[in-house]
Every structure is written in C-alpha cells, then in structure tokens.
PDB file of N, CA and C and ligand atoms in Angstrom:
ATOM      1  N   UNK J   1      99.498  88.035  97.689  1.00 92.00           N
ATOM      2  CA  UNK J   1      98.738  89.590  97.141  1.00 92.00           C
ATOM      3  C   UNK J   1      98.499  89.717  95.915  1.00 92.00           C
ATOM      4  N   UNK J   2      97.177  90.064  95.955  1.00 94.00           N
ATOM      5  CA  UNK J   2      95.999  90.682  95.310  1.00 94.00           C
ATOM      6  C   UNK J   2      97.068  92.169  95.310  1.00 94.00           C
ATOM      7  N   UNK J   3      96.122  92.872  94.053  1.00 93.00           N
ATOM      8  CA  UNK J   3      96.953  94.463  93.526  1.00 93.00           C
ATOM      9  C   UNK J   3      96.065  95.244  94.283  1.00 93.00           C
ATOM     10  N   UNK J   4      94.659  94.836  94.862  1.00 91.00           N
ATOM     11  CA  UNK J   4      94.273  95.478  95.939  1.00 91.00           C
ATOM     12  C   UNK J   4      95.135  95.114  97.208  1.00 91.00           C
ATOM     13  N   UNK J   5      95.692  94.679  97.461  1.00 92.00           N
ATOM     14  CA  UNK J   5      96.745  94.339  98.880  1.00 92.00           C
ATOM     15  C   UNK J   5      97.337  95.278  98.674  1.00 92.00           C
ATOM     16  N   UNK J   6      98.079  95.181  97.533  1.00 92.00           N
ATOM     17  CA  UNK J   6      99.290  95.919  97.713  1.00 92.00           C
ATOM     18  C   UNK J   6      99.384  97.451  97.291  1.00 92.00           C
ATOM     19  N   UNK J   7      97.923  98.171  96.494  1.00 87.00           N
ATOM     20  CA  UNK J   7      98.058  98.938  96.676  1.00 87.00           C
ATOM     21  C   UNK J   7      97.475  99.569  98.360  1.00 87.00           C
ATOM     22  N   UNK J   8      97.031  98.700  99.244  1.00 88.00           N
ATOM     23  CA  UNK J   8      97.027  98.934 100.245  1.00 88.00           C
ATOM     24  C   UNK J   8      97.840  99.195 101.346  1.00 88.00           C
ATOM     25  N   UNK J   9      98.742  98.437 100.996  1.00 89.00           N
ATOM     26  CA  UNK J   9      99.641  98.875 101.984  1.00 89.00           C
ATOM     27  C   UNK J   9     101.273  99.523 101.127  1.00 89.00           C
ATOM     28  N   UNK J  10     100.751 100.381 100.293  1.00 87.00           N
ATOM     29  CA  UNK J  10     102.117 100.748  99.349  1.00 87.00           C
ATOM     30  C   UNK J  10     102.470 102.095  99.779  1.00 87.00           C
ATOM     31  N   UNK J  11     102.000 102.718 100.615  1.00 82.00           N
ATOM     32  CA  UNK J  11     102.408 103.131 102.135  1.00 82.00           C
ATOM     33  C   UNK J  11     103.555 103.163 102.583  1.00 82.00           C
ATOM     34  N   UNK J  12     103.158 102.274 103.754  1.00 86.00           N
ATOM     35  CA  UNK J  12     103.946 101.265 104.551  1.00 86.00           C
ATOM     36  C   UNK J  12     104.635 100.893 103.753  1.00 86.00           C
ATOM     37  N   UNK J  13     104.706 100.470 102.566  1.00 89.00           N
ATOM     38  CA  UNK J  13     106.241  99.862 102.343  1.00 89.00           C
ATOM     39  C   UNK J  13     107.347 100.845 101.901  1.00 89.00           C
ATOM     40  N   UNK J  14     106.325 102.378 101.007  1.00 84.00           N
ATOM     41  CA  UNK J  14     108.064 102.810 100.878  1.00 84.00           C
ATOM     42  C   UNK J  14     108.323 103.578 101.449  1.00 84.00           C
ATOM     43  N   UNK J  15     107.302 103.830 102.779  1.00 81.00           N
ATOM     44  CA  UNK J  15     108.033 103.951 104.482  1.00 81.00           C
ATOM     45  C   UNK J  15     109.160 103.012 104.674  1.00 81.00           C
ATOM     46  N   UNK J  16     108.606 101.963 104.574  1.00 84.00           N
ATOM     47  CA  UNK J  16     109.884 101.121 105.426  1.00 84.00           C
ATOM     48  C   UNK J  16     109.614 100.658 106.652  1.00 84.00           C
ATOM     49  N   UNK J  17     107.850 100.929 107.115  1.00 86.00           N
ATOM     50  CA  UNK J  17     106.736 100.699 107.769  1.00 86.00           C
ATOM     51  C   UNK J  17     106.136  99.330 107.574  1.00 86.00           C
ATOM     52  N   UNK J  18     106.748  98.394 106.787  1.00 88.00           N
ATOM     53  CA  UNK J  18     105.887  97.087 106.556  1.00 88.00           C
ATOM     54  C   UNK J  18     107.042  95.461 107.294  1.00 88.00           C
ATOM     55  N   UNK J  19     106.166  94.434 107.990  1.00 92.00           N
ATOM     56  CA  UNK J  19     106.666  93.156 108.489  1.00 92.00           C
ATOM     57  C   UNK J  19     108.035  92.980 107.271  1.00 92.00           C
ATOM     58  N   UNK J  20     108.751  92.279 107.215  1.00 94.00           N
ATOM     59  CA  UNK J  20     109.389  91.901 106.703  1.00 94.00           C
ATOM     60  C   UNK J  20     108.689  90.921 105.497  1.00 94.00           C
ATOM     61  N   UNK J  21     107.911  90.029 106.333  1.00 95.00           N
ATOM     62  CA  UNK J  21     107.210  89.034 106.012  1.00 95.00           C
ATOM     63  C   UNK J  21     106.257  89.722 105.167  1.00 95.00           C
ATOM     64  N   UNK J  22     105.098  90.737 105.284  1.00 93.00           N
ATOM     65  CA  UNK J  22     104.763  91.241 103.840  1.00 93.00           C
ATOM     66  C   UNK J  22     105.516  92.060 103.196  1.00 93.00           C
ATOM     67  N   UNK J  23     106.763  92.496 103.365  1.00 94.00           N
ATOM     68  CA  UNK J  23     108.121  92.814 102.282  1.00 94.00           C
ATOM     69  C   UNK J  23     108.403  92.431 101.094  1.00 94.00           C
ATOM     70  N   UNK J  24     108.505  90.899 102.153  1.00 96.00           N
ATOM     71  CA  UNK J  24     108.476  90.104 100.963  1.00 96.00           C
ATOM     72  C   UNK J  24     107.097  89.394  99.673  1.00 96.00           C
ATOM     73  N   UNK J  25     106.033  89.615 100.092  1.00 95.00           N
ATOM     74  CA  UNK J  25     105.357  89.506  99.688  1.00 95.00           C
ATOM     75  C   UNK J  25     104.561  90.093  98.432  1.00 95.00           C
ATOM     76  N   UNK J  26     105.328  91.790  98.701  1.00 94.00           N
ATOM     77  CA  UNK J  26     105.177  92.533  97.331  1.00 94.00           C
ATOM     78  C   UNK J  26     106.550  92.474  97.348  1.00 94.00           C
ATOM     79  N   UNK J  27     107.630  92.577  97.687  1.00 95.00           N
ATOM     80  CA  UNK J  27     108.592  91.706  96.425  1.00 95.00           C
ATOM     81  C   UNK J  27     107.986  90.779  95.710  1.00 95.00           C
ATOM     82  N   UNK J  28     107.346  90.332  95.722  1.00 96.00           N
ATOM     83  CA  UNK J  28     107.558  88.944  95.235  1.00 96.00           C
ATOM     84  C   UNK J  28     106.003  88.861  93.564  1.00 96.00           C
ATOM     85  N   UNK J  29     104.770  90.284  94.405  1.00 96.00           N
ATOM     86  CA  UNK J  29     104.071  90.579  93.722  1.00 96.00           C
ATOM     87  C   UNK J  29     104.517  91.468  92.269  1.00 96.00           C
ATOM     88  N   UNK J  30     105.400  92.507  93.031  1.00 94.00           N
ATOM     89  CA  UNK J  30     105.625  93.849  91.649  1.00 94.00           C
ATOM     90  C   UNK J  30     106.380  92.498  90.966  1.00 94.00           C
ATOM     91  N   UNK J  31     107.157  91.632  91.560  1.00 95.00           N
ATOM     92  CA  UNK J  31     107.833  90.597  90.384  1.00 95.00           C
ATOM     93  C   UNK J  31     107.604  90.347  88.810  1.00 95.00           C
ATOM     94  N   UNK J  32     106.467  90.310  88.715  1.00 94.00           N
ATOM     95  CA  UNK J  32     105.368  89.974  88.587  1.00 94.00           C
ATOM     96  C   UNK J  32     104.052  90.269  87.690  1.00 94.00           C
ATOM     97  N   UNK J  33     104.401  91.840  88.347  1.00 94.00           N
ATOM     98  CA  UNK J  33     102.905  92.554  88.210  1.00 94.00           C
ATOM     99  C   UNK J  33     103.197  93.224  87.606  1.00 94.00           C
ATOM    100  N   UNK J  34     103.503  94.042  86.155  1.00 93.00           N
ATOM    101  CA  UNK J  34     104.045  95.371  85.520  1.00 93.00           C
ATOM    102  C   UNK J  34     103.038  95.943  86.139  1.00 93.00           C
ATOM    103  N   UNK J  35     101.863  96.181  86.409  1.00 91.00           N
ATOM    104  CA  UNK J  35     100.543  97.799  86.342  1.00 91.00           C
ATOM    105  C   UNK J  35     100.994  98.161  88.264  1.00 91.00           C
ATOM    106  N   UNK J  36     101.644  96.867  88.730  1.00 92.00           N
ATOM    107  CA  UNK J  36     101.321  97.729  90.432  1.00 92.00           C
ATOM    108  C   UNK J  36     102.808  98.493  90.393  1.00 92.00           C
ATOM    109  N   UNK J  37     104.442  97.132  89.324  1.00 93.00           N
ATOM    110  CA  UNK J  37     105.664  98.000  89.836  1.00 93.00           C
ATOM    111  C   UNK J  37     105.400  99.681  89.081  1.00 93.00           C
ATOM    112  N   UNK J  38     104.657  99.858  87.734  1.00 91.00           N
ATOM    113  CA  UNK J  38     104.462 101.557  87.496  1.00 91.00           C
ATOM    114  C   UNK J  38     104.133 101.857  89.170  1.00 91.00           C
ATOM    115  N   UNK J  39     103.248 101.334  89.671  1.00 89.00           N
ATOM    116  CA  UNK J  39     102.171 102.629  89.903  1.00 89.00           C
ATOM    117  C   UNK J  39     103.412 102.590  91.676  1.00 89.00           C
ATOM    118  N   UNK J  40     103.848 101.920  91.984  1.00 90.00           N
ATOM    119  CA  UNK J  40     105.496 101.885  93.226  1.00 90.00           C
ATOM    120  C   UNK J  40     106.969 103.064  92.343  1.00 90.00           C
ATOM    121  N   UNK J  41     106.628 102.543  91.457  1.00 89.00           N
ATOM    122  CA  UNK J  41     107.540 103.979  90.857  1.00 89.00           C
ATOM    123  C   UNK J  41     107.431 105.188  91.319  1.00 89.00           C
ATOM    124  N   UNK J  42     105.860 105.193  89.918  1.00 86.00           N
ATOM    125  CA  UNK J  42     105.231 106.306  90.243  1.00 86.00           C
ATOM    126  C   UNK J  42     105.200 107.178  91.767  1.00 86.00           C
ATOM    127  N   UNK J  43     103.813 106.585  92.008  1.00 84.00           N
ATOM    128  CA  UNK J  43     104.921 107.067  94.176  1.00 84.00           C
ATOM    129  C   UNK J  43     106.053 107.767  94.533  1.00 84.00           C
ATOM    130  N   UNK J  44     106.215 106.548  94.122  1.00 83.00           N
ATOM    131  CA  UNK J  44     108.597 106.531  94.439  1.00 83.00           C
ATOM    132  C   UNK J  44     108.647 107.908  94.134  1.00 83.00           C
ATOM    133  N   UNK J  45     108.321 108.877  93.214  1.00 82.00           N
ATOM    134  CA  UNK J  45     108.829 109.499  92.400  1.00 82.00           C
ATOM    135  C   UNK J  45     108.151 111.041  92.816  1.00 82.00           C
ATOM    136  N   UNK J  46     106.801 110.415  93.002  1.00 78.00           N
ATOM    137  CA  UNK J  46     105.869 112.092  93.453  1.00 78.00           C
ATOM    138  C   UNK J  46     106.249 112.643  94.747  1.00 78.00           C
ATOM    139  N   UNK J  47     107.041 111.201  95.854  1.00 73.00           N
ATOM    140  CA  UNK J  47     107.148 111.565  96.726  1.00 73.00           C
ATOM    141  C   UNK J  47     108.936 111.919  96.985  1.00 73.00           C
ATOM    142  N   UNK J  48     109.367 112.108  95.760  1.00 70.00           N
ATOM    143  CA  UNK J  48     110.280 112.525  95.556  1.00 70.00           C
ATOM    144  C   UNK J  48     110.566 114.238  95.793  1.00 70.00           C
ATOM    145  N   UNK J  49     109.250 113.769  94.838  1.00 67.00           N
ATOM    146  CA  UNK J  49     109.363 115.781  93.919  1.00 67.00           C
ATOM    147  C   UNK J  49     108.562 116.603  94.945  1.00 67.00           C
ATOM    148  N   UNK J  50     107.741 115.359  96.136  1.00 64.00           N
ATOM    149  CA  UNK J  50     107.635 116.329  97.104  1.00 64.00           C
ATOM    150  C   UNK J  50     108.512 116.724  98.295  1.00 64.00           C
ATOM    151  N   UNK J  51     109.912 116.091  98.107  1.00 61.00           N
ATOM    152  CA  UNK J  51     111.046 116.863  98.540  1.00 61.00           C
ATOM    153  C   UNK J  51     111.589 117.239  98.359  1.00 61.00           C
ATOM    154  N   UNK J  52     111.552 117.537  96.989  1.00 63.00           N
ATOM    155  CA  UNK J  52     112.283 118.072  96.440  1.00 63.00           C
ATOM    156  C   UNK J  52     111.706 119.716  97.143  1.00 63.00           C
ATOM    157  N   UNK J  53     110.554 119.696  97.005  1.00 62.00           N
ATOM    158  CA  UNK J  53     109.908 121.551  96.860  1.00 62.00           C
ATOM    159  C   UNK J  53     110.420 121.725  98.285  1.00 62.00           C
ATOM    160  N   UNK J  54     110.647 120.752  99.761  1.00 62.00           N
ATOM    161  CA  UNK J  54     111.594 121.313 100.747  1.00 62.00           C
ATOM    162  C   UNK J  54     110.609 120.830 101.402  1.00 62.00           C
ATOM    163  N   UNK J  55     109.654 119.974 101.477  1.00 57.00           N
ATOM    164  CA  UNK J  55     108.921 119.440 102.240  1.00 57.00           C
ATOM    165  C   UNK J  55     109.908 118.042 102.730  1.00 57.00           C
ATOM    166  N   UNK J  56     109.468 117.703 103.369  1.00 57.00           N
ATOM    167  CA  UNK J  56     110.640 116.313 104.227  1.00 57.00           C
ATOM    168  C   UNK J  56     109.061 115.203 104.182  1.00 57.00           C
ATOM    169  N   UNK J  57     108.290 115.688 104.793  1.00 61.00           N
ATOM    170  CA  UNK J  57     107.164 114.238 104.710  1.00 61.00           C
ATOM    171  C   UNK J  57     105.986 114.962 103.996  1.00 61.00           C
ATOM    172  N   UNK J  58     104.926 114.276 103.679  1.00 63.00           N
ATOM    173  CA  UNK J  58     103.791 114.128 103.360  1.00 63.00           C
ATOM    174  C   UNK J  58     103.079 113.903 103.952  1.00 63.00           C
ATOM    175  N   UNK J  59     102.239 115.766 104.404  1.00 69.00           N
ATOM    176  CA  UNK J  59     101.048 115.505 105.502  1.00 69.00           C
ATOM    177  C   UNK J  59     100.377 114.559 105.625  1.00 69.00           C
ATOM    178  N   UNK J  60      99.505 113.651 106.110  1.00 69.00           N
ATOM    179  CA  UNK J  60      99.355 112.029 106.227  1.00 69.00           C
ATOM    180  C   UNK J  60      97.697 113.130 105.537  1.00 69.00           C
ATOM    181  N   UNK J  61      96.847 113.887 105.464  1.00 72.00           N
ATOM    182  CA  UNK J  61      95.749 114.323 104.646  1.00 72.00           C
ATOM    183  C   UNK J  61      96.330 114.330 103.378  1.00 72.00           C
ATOM    184  N   UNK J  62      96.918 114.162 103.047  1.00 74.00           N
ATOM    185  CA  UNK J  62      97.337 114.958 101.716  1.00 74.00           C
ATOM    186  C   UNK J  62      97.569 113.147 100.912  1.00 74.00           C
ATOM    187  N   UNK J  63      98.410 112.349 102.002  1.00 74.00           N
ATOM    188  CA  UNK J  63      99.195 111.759 101.705  1.00 74.00           C
ATOM    189  C   UNK J  63      97.966 110.689 101.065  1.00 74.00           C
ATOM    190  N   UNK J  64      97.025 110.697 101.826  1.00 77.00           N
ATOM    191  CA  UNK J  64      96.329 110.096 101.739  1.00 77.00           C
ATOM    192  C   UNK J  64      95.136 110.651 100.614  1.00 77.00           C
ATOM    193  N   UNK J  65      95.374 111.538  99.794  1.00 79.00           N
ATOM    194  CA  UNK J  65      94.037 112.139  99.215  1.00 79.00           C
ATOM    195  C   UNK J  65      95.376 111.456  97.387  1.00 79.00           C
ATOM    196  N   UNK J  66      96.702 111.368  97.640  1.00 76.00           N
ATOM    197  CA  UNK J  66      97.433 110.709  96.741  1.00 76.00           C
ATOM    198  C   UNK J  66      97.520 109.323  96.861  1.00 76.00           C
ATOM    199  N   UNK J  67      96.987 108.601  97.788  1.00 76.00           N
ATOM    200  CA  UNK J  67      97.369 107.527  97.742  1.00 76.00           C
ATOM    201  C   UNK J  67      95.643 106.638  97.073  1.00 76.00           C
ATOM    202  N   UNK J  68      94.506 107.613  97.494  1.00 79.00           N
ATOM    203  CA  UNK J  68      93.656 107.131  96.875  1.00 79.00           C
ATOM    204  C   UNK J  68      93.177 107.726  94.905  1.00 79.00           C
ATOM    205  N   UNK J  69      93.810 109.176  94.792  1.00 79.00           N
ATOM    206  CA  UNK J  69      93.943 109.275  93.155  1.00 79.00           C
ATOM    207  C   UNK J  69      94.331 108.221  92.787  1.00 79.00           C
ATOM    208  N   UNK J  70      96.107 107.503  93.055  1.00 77.00           N
ATOM    209  CA  UNK J  70      96.489 106.483  93.011  1.00 77.00           C
ATOM    210  C   UNK J  70      95.499 105.060  92.691  1.00 77.00           C
ATOM    211  N   UNK J  71      95.144 105.099  93.503  1.00 76.00           N
ATOM    212  CA  UNK J  71      93.879 103.877  93.537  1.00 76.00           C
ATOM    213  C   UNK J  71      92.648 103.470  91.933  1.00 76.00           C
ATOM    214  N   UNK J  72      92.640 104.929  92.428  1.00 78.00           N
ATOM    215  CA  UNK J  72      91.384 105.046  91.430  1.00 78.00           C
ATOM    216  C   UNK J  72      92.250 105.345  89.775  1.00 78.00           C
ATOM    217  N   UNK J  73      93.024 105.404  90.117  1.00 76.00           N
ATOM    218  CA  UNK J  73      93.160 105.541  89.119  1.00 76.00           C
ATOM    219  C   UNK J  73      93.738 103.226  88.364  1.00 76.00           C
ATOM    220  N   UNK J  74      94.609 103.115  89.184  1.00 73.00           N
ATOM    221  CA  UNK J  74      94.871 102.034  88.951  1.00 73.00           C
ATOM    222  C   UNK J  74      93.504 100.947  88.177  1.00 73.00           C
ATOM    223  N   UNK J  75      92.519 101.453  89.346  1.00 76.00           N
ATOM    224  CA  UNK J  75      91.365 100.763  89.562  1.00 76.00           C
ATOM    225  C   UNK J  75      90.515 100.904  87.834  1.00 76.00           C
ATOM    226  N   UNK J  76      90.707 101.444  86.857  1.00 76.00           N
ATOM    227  CA  UNK J  76      90.569 102.471  85.249  1.00 76.00           C
ATOM    228  C   UNK J  76      91.667 101.377  84.715  1.00 76.00           C
ATOM    229  N   UNK J  77      92.859 101.132  85.077  1.00 69.00           N
ATOM    230  CA  UNK J  77      93.182 101.278  84.150  1.00 69.00           C
ATOM    231  C   UNK J  77      92.414  99.029  83.442  1.00 69.00           C
ATOM    232  N   UNK J  78      92.903  99.284  82.213  1.00 65.00           N
ATOM    233  CA  UNK J  78      92.288  98.617  80.848  1.00 65.00           C
ATOM    234  C   UNK J  78      93.197  97.418  81.439  1.00 65.00           C
ATOM    235  N   UNK J  79      92.993  95.822  81.588  1.00 62.00           N
ATOM    236  CA  UNK J  79      93.808  94.535  82.240  1.00 62.00           C
ATOM    237  C   UNK J  79      94.859  95.068  81.110  1.00 62.00           C
ATOM    238  N   UNK J  80      96.472  95.320  80.423  1.00 55.00           N
ATOM    239  CA  UNK J  80      97.310  95.132  80.242  1.00 55.00           C
ATOM    240  C   UNK J  80      97.788  94.215  79.312  1.00 55.00           C
ATOM    241  N   UNK J  81      97.753  92.913  80.275  1.00 54.00           N
ATOM    242  CA  UNK J  81      98.395  91.929  79.908  1.00 54.00           C
ATOM    243  C   UNK J  81      98.427  90.890  81.047  1.00 54.00           C
ATOM    244  N   UNK J  82      98.154  89.321  80.134  1.00 53.00           N
ATOM    245  CA  UNK J  82      98.116  88.240  81.796  1.00 53.00           C
ATOM    246  C   UNK J  82      98.734  88.554  82.387  1.00 53.00           C
ATOM    247  N   UNK J  83     100.082  89.318  82.631  1.00 55.00           N
ATOM    248  CA  UNK J  83     101.345  89.272  84.404  1.00 55.00           C
ATOM    249  C   UNK J  83     100.354  90.052  85.554  1.00 55.00           C
ATOM    250  N   UNK J  84      99.182  90.556  85.395  1.00 51.00           N
ATOM    251  CA  UNK J  84      98.460  90.920  86.322  1.00 51.00           C
ATOM    252  C   UNK J  84      97.781  89.713  86.771  1.00 51.00           C
ATOM    253  N   UNK J  85      97.671  89.125  86.108  1.00 49.00           N
ATOM    254  CA  UNK J  85      96.445  87.781  86.591  1.00 49.00           C
ATOM    255  C   UNK J  85      97.399  86.870  87.660  1.00 49.00           C
ATOM    256  N   UNK J  86      96.197  86.787  88.718  1.00 52.00           N
ATOM    257  CA  UNK J  86      96.727  86.831  90.530  1.00 52.00           C
ATOM    258  C   UNK J  86      95.657  85.518  90.592  1.00 52.00           C
TER     259      UNK J  86
HETATM  260 ZN1  LIG B   1      99.450  93.466  90.794  1.00 89.63          ZN
END
C-alpha cells in the first residue's frame, strides 16, 4: 500500500468499515511510515474533538472536506525521512 492509498482509505479505516485484509495492509504501512502514523493520529484526534462538542457523527460533507484538507497537507509535506519510501 502506498501513502496515497492509505489516505484514500483513512476514513474507512477509522470507522472500522474496512476489509480485514486492507486493515492488515494499513497497519503494515503505518508500522514503517511515520508520516501516515501522524496523519492517522491527527485525524482520529479531530474526530474525537468533534465528538466532544456533542456531534456523534461528522456529516459526510464535512468529513470529505476534512480528509481533503489532510490529503493536501500531506502532499505538501517534505519527505521527512527514508521511512516513508514505498
Ligand atoms: Zn505512508
């Protein structure tokens, strides 16, 4: 799995709406890719924050915007280390 693929699947992963085989691929990827671990952690925290404000579920359109922002931020990141090589 590439970083791009992981970002594309991030929403499904966090919602536990993903095939076990794909979950294994995500976990294998984040085990050696620090950038994607950061993105995953950040996304989870944002979702928890939204929950704390009383919204149980992020509306689909807001969620798309959130992931789009994350994706753009991710693509702009300099390659920080060799860890992220795919
Ligand atoms: Zn990655």
